[in-house]
């Protein structure tokens, strides 16, 4: 069994690595010291297809596999861990959640904007009585 990267995955790795070394790494310290969020960077990454790696093309994604997604996380994270976290939340927690559980209308409305970087996704986790301990979150939702 071959555990090496495919030709396509190596191309993605080279592309994201170059982007991260040129567009993230030189600026990461400044963003950190300024407490700044590099929103323009996310838009550029969306234009290159780096924000919608595992999302099907019909919803604005790249339609690639989870290895490609991991490559984007790894290379972006080498340059700046906070960018990697943003990528992980954007794709894994927001986009893939909508892809799996969203209605067709929600997929068509939200995924293209998330994949392009026009919108940045997030999720809520912290509560007064639970902090970030997801097992003790007390918030519930009910349909009205």
Short mmCIF file of C-alpha atoms in Angstrom, two decimals:
data_model
loop_
_atom_site.label_atom_id
_atom_site.label_comp_id
_atom_site.label_asym_id
_atom_site.label_seq_id
_atom_site.Cartn_x
_atom_site.Cartn_y
_atom_site.Cartn_z
CA UNK A 1 0.00 0.00 0.00
CA UNK A 2 1.34 3.42 -0.99
CA UNK A 3 0.92 6.07 1.70
CA UNK A 4 2.59 8.80 -0.35
CA UNK A 5 0.80 11.83 -1.68
CA UNK A 6 -0.78 11.65 -5.12
CA UNK A 7 0.48 13.92 -7.88
CA UNK A 8 -2.51 16.22 -7.34
CA UNK A 9 -1.92 16.32 -3.58
CA UNK A 10 1.76 17.17 -4.10
CA UNK A 11 0.75 20.01 -6.41
CA UNK A 12 -1.63 21.32 -3.76
CA UNK A 13 1.07 21.02 -1.13
CA UNK A 14 3.56 22.97 -3.25
CA UNK A 15 1.00 25.65 -4.06
CA UNK A 16 -0.20 26.15 -0.47
CA UNK A 17 3.35 25.96 0.89
CA UNK A 18 4.49 28.73 -1.48
CA UNK A 19 1.44 30.84 -0.65
CA UNK A 20 1.94 30.36 3.11
CA UNK A 21 5.65 31.24 2.96
CA UNK A 22 4.96 34.37 0.91
CA UNK A 23 1.55 35.60 2.11
CA UNK A 24 1.28 34.41 5.72
CA UNK A 25 4.65 33.82 7.35
CA UNK A 26 6.13 37.31 6.76
CA UNK A 27 3.08 38.96 8.35
CA UNK A 28 2.03 36.55 11.11
CA UNK A 29 3.99 38.24 13.88
CA UNK A 30 2.64 41.67 12.97
CA UNK A 31 -0.94 40.37 12.99
CA UNK A 32 -0.35 38.81 16.38
CA UNK A 33 1.17 41.95 17.92
CA UNK A 34 -1.57 44.15 16.45
CA UNK A 35 -4.31 41.72 17.54
CA UNK A 36 -5.43 41.86 13.90
CA UNK A 37 -7.43 39.36 11.91
CA UNK A 38 -6.16 39.04 8.32
CA UNK A 39 -9.57 39.11 6.61
CA UNK A 40 -8.04 40.03 3.22
CA UNK A 41 -5.84 36.94 3.47
CA UNK A 42 -8.90 34.72 3.85
CA UNK A 43 -10.46 36.30 0.78
CA UNK A 44 -7.29 35.59 -1.24
CA UNK A 45 -7.25 32.01 0.05
CA UNK A 46 -10.87 31.65 -0.99
CA UNK A 47 -10.05 32.87 -4.50
CA UNK A 48 -7.38 30.16 -4.73
CA UNK A 49 -9.78 27.44 -3.55
CA UNK A 50 -8.08 26.94 -0.19
CA UNK A 51 -11.22 27.66 1.88
CA UNK A 52 -13.50 25.07 0.30
CA UNK A 53 -11.18 22.14 -0.26
CA UNK A 54 -13.58 19.27 0.63
CA UNK A 55 -16.74 21.02 -0.57
CA UNK A 56 -18.16 19.86 -3.92
CA UNK A 57 -17.65 22.18 -6.87
CA UNK A 58 -21.41 22.63 -7.28
CA UNK A 59 -21.36 24.61 -4.01
CA UNK A 60 -18.26 26.66 -4.82
CA UNK A 61 -15.68 24.32 -3.33
CA UNK A 62 -12.70 22.58 -4.84
CA UNK A 63 -14.20 19.10 -4.57
CA UNK A 64 -10.99 17.57 -3.22
CA UNK A 65 -10.37 14.91 -0.59
CA UNK A 66 -9.64 15.18 3.12
CA UNK A 67 -5.93 14.63 2.58
CA UNK A 68 -5.89 17.83 0.52
CA UNK A 69 -7.78 19.57 3.33
CA UNK A 70 -5.17 18.35 5.84
CA UNK A 71 -2.39 19.61 3.57
CA UNK A 72 -3.94 23.09 3.58
CA UNK A 73 -4.16 22.99 7.39
CA UNK A 74 -0.58 21.76 7.74
CA UNK A 75 1.00 24.26 5.38
CA UNK A 76 -1.09 27.19 6.63
CA UNK A 77 -0.37 26.16 10.21
CA UNK A 78 3.37 26.08 9.58
CA UNK A 79 3.18 29.78 8.78
CA UNK A 80 0.67 30.78 11.48
CA UNK A 81 -1.27 28.52 13.82
CA UNK A 82 -4.10 31.01 14.21
CA UNK A 83 -4.63 30.97 10.43
CA UNK A 84 -4.71 27.17 10.60
CA UNK A 85 -7.36 27.33 13.30
CA UNK A 86 -9.43 29.71 11.19
CA UNK A 87 -9.12 27.35 8.20
CA UNK A 88 -10.09 24.37 10.33
CA UNK A 89 -13.17 26.07 11.76
CA UNK A 90 -14.18 27.44 8.35
CA UNK A 91 -14.01 24.12 6.53
CA UNK A 92 -14.41 21.37 9.13
CA UNK A 93 -16.84 22.90 11.60
CA UNK A 94 -18.86 25.30 9.45
CA UNK A 95 -18.82 24.23 5.81
CA UNK A 96 -18.86 20.48 6.35
CA UNK A 97 -21.64 20.84 8.93
CA UNK A 98 -23.77 22.71 6.41
CA UNK A 99 -22.85 20.19 3.71
CA UNK A 100 -23.88 17.25 5.88
CA UNK A 101 -26.94 18.59 7.68
CA UNK A 102 -28.05 21.68 5.76
CA UNK A 103 -30.96 21.82 3.39
CA UNK A 104 -30.28 22.22 -0.31
CA UNK A 105 -31.33 25.85 -0.01
CA UNK A 106 -28.84 26.42 2.85
CA UNK A 107 -26.03 24.72 0.94
CA UNK A 108 -26.60 26.91 -2.10
CA UNK A 109 -26.98 30.06 -0.03
CA UNK A 110 -24.06 29.70 2.39
CA UNK A 111 -21.38 27.41 0.97
CA UNK A 112 -20.33 29.48 -2.06
CA UNK A 113 -19.84 32.57 0.12
CA UNK A 114 -17.93 30.60 2.75
CA UNK A 115 -15.73 28.85 0.16
CA UNK A 116 -14.91 32.15 -1.57
CA UNK A 117 -13.97 33.90 1.64
CA UNK A 118 -16.75 36.46 1.22
CA UNK A 119 -18.10 35.15 4.52
CA UNK A 120 -16.14 33.82 7.47
CA UNK A 121 -17.87 31.13 9.53
CA UNK A 122 -17.76 30.58 13.26
CA UNK A 123 -19.30 28.48 16.00
CA UNK A 124 -20.30 29.07 19.59
CA UNK A 125 -18.73 27.01 22.33
CA UNK A 126 -18.04 29.00 25.49
CA UNK A 127 -20.68 29.33 28.20
CA UNK A 128 -20.53 30.88 31.68
CA UNK A 129 -20.98 27.52 33.48
CA UNK A 130 -18.99 25.35 31.08
CA UNK A 131 -16.19 27.46 29.64
CA UNK A 132 -15.07 25.59 26.54
CA UNK A 133 -15.93 22.16 27.94
CA UNK A 134 -18.29 21.00 25.17
CA UNK A 135 -19.53 18.10 27.29
CA UNK A 136 -21.03 20.46 29.84
CA UNK A 137 -22.64 22.99 27.52
CA UNK A 138 -26.15 23.71 28.73
CA UNK A 139 -27.54 25.68 25.79
CA UNK A 140 -30.24 23.88 23.85
CA UNK A 141 -32.29 24.75 20.83
CA UNK A 142 -35.93 24.17 20.26
CA UNK A 143 -37.96 24.72 17.17
CA UNK A 144 -40.72 27.27 17.60
#
